[in-house]
PDB file of C-alpha atoms in Angstrom:
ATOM      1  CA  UNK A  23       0.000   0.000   0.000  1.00  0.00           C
ATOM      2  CA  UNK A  24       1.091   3.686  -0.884  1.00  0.00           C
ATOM      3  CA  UNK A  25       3.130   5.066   2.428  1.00  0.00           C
ATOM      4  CA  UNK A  26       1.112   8.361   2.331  1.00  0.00           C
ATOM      5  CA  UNK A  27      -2.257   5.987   2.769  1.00  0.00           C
ATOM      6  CA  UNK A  28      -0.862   4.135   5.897  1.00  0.00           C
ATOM      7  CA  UNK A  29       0.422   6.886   7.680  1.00  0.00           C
ATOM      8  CA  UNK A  30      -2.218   9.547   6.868  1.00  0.00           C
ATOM      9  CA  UNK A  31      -4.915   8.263   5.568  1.00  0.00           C
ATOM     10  CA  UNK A  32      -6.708  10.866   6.356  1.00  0.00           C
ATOM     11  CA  UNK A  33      -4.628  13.732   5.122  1.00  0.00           C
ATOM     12  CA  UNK A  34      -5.080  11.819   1.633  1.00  0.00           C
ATOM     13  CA  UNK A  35      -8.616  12.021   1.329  1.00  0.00           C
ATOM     14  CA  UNK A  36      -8.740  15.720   2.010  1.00  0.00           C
ATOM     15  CA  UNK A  37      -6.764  15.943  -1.176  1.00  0.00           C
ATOM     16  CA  UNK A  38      -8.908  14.122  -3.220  1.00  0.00           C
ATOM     17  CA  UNK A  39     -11.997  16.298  -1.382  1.00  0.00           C
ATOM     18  CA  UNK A  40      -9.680  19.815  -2.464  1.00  0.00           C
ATOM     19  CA  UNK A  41      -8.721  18.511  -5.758  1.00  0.00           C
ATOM     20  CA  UNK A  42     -12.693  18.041  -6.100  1.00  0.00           C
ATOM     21  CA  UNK A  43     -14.158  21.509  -4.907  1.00  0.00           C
ATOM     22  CA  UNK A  44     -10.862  23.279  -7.059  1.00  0.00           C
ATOM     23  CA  UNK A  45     -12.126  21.330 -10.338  1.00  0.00           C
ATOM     24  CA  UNK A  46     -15.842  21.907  -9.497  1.00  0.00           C
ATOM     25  CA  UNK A  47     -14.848  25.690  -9.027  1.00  0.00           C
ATOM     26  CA  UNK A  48     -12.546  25.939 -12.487  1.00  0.00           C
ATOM     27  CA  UNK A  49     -15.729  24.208 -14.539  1.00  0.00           C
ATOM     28  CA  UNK A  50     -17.825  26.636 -13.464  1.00  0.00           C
ATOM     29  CA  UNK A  51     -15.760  29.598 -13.876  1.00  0.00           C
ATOM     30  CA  UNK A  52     -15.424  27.973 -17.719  1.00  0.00           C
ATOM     31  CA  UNK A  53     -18.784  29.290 -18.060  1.00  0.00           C
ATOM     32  CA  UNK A  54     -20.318  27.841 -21.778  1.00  0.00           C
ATOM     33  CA  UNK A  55     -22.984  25.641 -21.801  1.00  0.00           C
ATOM     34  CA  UNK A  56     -24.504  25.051 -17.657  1.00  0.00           C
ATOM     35  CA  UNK A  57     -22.612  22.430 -16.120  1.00  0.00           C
ATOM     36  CA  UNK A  58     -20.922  20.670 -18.933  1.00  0.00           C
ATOM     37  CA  UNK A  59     -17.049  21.804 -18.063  1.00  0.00           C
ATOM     38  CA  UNK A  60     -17.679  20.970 -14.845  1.00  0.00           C
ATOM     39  CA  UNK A  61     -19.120  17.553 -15.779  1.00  0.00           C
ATOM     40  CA  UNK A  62     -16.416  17.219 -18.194  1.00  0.00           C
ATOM     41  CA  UNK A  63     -13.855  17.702 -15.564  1.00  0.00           C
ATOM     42  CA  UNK A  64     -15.374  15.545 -12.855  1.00  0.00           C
ATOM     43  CA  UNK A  65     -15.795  12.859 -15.593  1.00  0.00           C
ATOM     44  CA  UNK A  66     -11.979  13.026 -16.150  1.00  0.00           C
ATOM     45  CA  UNK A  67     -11.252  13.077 -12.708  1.00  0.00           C
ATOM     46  CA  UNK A  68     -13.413   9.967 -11.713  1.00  0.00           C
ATOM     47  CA  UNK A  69     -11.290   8.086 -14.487  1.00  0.00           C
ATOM     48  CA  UNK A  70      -7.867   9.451 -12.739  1.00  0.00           C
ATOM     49  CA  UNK A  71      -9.224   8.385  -9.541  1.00  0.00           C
ATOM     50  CA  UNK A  72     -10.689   4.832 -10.409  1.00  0.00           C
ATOM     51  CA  UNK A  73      -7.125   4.269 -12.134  1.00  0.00           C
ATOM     52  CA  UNK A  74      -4.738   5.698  -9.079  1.00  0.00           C
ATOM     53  CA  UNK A  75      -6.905   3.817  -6.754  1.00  0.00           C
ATOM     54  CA  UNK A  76      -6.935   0.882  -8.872  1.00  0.00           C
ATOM     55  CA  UNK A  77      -3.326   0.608  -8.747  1.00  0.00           C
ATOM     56  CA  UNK A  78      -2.616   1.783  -5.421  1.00  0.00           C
ATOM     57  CA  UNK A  79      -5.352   0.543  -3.193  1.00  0.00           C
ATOM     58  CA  UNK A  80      -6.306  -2.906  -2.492  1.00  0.00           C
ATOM     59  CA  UNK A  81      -9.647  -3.338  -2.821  1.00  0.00           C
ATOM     60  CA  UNK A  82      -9.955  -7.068  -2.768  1.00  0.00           C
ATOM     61  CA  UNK A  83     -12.354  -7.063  -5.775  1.00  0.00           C
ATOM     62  CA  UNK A  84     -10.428  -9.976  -7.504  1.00  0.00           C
ATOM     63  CA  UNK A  85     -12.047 -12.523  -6.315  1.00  0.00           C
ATOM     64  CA  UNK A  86     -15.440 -13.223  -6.244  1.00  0.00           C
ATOM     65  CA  UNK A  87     -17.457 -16.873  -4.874  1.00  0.00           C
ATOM     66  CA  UNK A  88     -21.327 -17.784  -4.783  1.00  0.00           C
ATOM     67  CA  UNK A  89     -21.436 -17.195  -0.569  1.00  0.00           C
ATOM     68  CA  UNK A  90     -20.361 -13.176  -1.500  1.00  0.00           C
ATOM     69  CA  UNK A  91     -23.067 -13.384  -4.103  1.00  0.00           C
ATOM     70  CA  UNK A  92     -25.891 -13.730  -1.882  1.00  0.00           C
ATOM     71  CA  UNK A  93     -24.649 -11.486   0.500  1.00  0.00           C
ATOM     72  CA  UNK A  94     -24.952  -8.935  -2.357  1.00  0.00           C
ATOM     73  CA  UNK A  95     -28.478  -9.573  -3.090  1.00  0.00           C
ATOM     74  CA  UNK A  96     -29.256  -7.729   0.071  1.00  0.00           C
ATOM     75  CA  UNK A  97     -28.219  -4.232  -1.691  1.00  0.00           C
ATOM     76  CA  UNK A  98     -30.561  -5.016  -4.804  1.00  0.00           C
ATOM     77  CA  UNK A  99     -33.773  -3.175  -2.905  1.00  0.00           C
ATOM     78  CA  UNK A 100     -31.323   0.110  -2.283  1.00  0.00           C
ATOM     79  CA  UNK A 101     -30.526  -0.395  -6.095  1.00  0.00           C
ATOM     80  CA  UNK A 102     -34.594  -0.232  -6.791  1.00  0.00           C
ATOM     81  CA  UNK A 103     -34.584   3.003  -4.728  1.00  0.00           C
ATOM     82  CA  UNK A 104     -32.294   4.443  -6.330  1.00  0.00           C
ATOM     83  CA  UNK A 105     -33.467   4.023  -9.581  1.00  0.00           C
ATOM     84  CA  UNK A 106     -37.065   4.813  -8.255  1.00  0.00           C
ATOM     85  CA  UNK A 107     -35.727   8.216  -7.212  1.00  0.00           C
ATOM     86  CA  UNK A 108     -34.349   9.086 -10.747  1.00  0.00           C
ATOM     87  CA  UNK A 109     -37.047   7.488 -12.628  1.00  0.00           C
ATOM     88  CA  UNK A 110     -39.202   9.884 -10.169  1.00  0.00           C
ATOM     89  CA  UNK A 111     -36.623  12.699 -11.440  1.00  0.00           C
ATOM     90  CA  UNK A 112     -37.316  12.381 -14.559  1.00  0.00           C
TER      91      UNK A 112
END
């Protein structure tokens, strides 16, 4: 694991948090069409992320067995609420 995630773990996550805020703040500044810089720029950094963290944290995704499937199936009715609320959105 990265030595800046053992030892400050949290110190890391408020850079990710002020990296967010300073692109959300630059995309709107862009100004152009509402909201796409900004969702432009968050798209781009969600890839960054996913790949750094991908790389550099463990997530133990790698392996997956019929007993962790199950468990899973527990989460589908917050997936239906979630859907129900954009569908409502819409």
């Amino acid at each position: 694991m990265n030595r800046s995630l053992e030892t400050k773990p949290v110190a890391h996550a408020l850079v990710w948090i002020a990296l967010y805020i300073l692109i959300v703040n630059i995309g709107d500044a862009m100004g152009g069409i509402p909201n796409l810089s900004t969702s432009l720029l968050l798209t781009v950094l969600s890839v960054v992320l996913f790949f750094y963290s991908k790389t550099r944290i463990p997530m133990g995704f790698d392996i997956f067995s019929k007993s962790e499937a199950k468990t899973v199936l527990y989460y589908l009715p917050l997936g239906a609420l979630v859907v129900i609320a954009y569908l409502g959105g819409v």
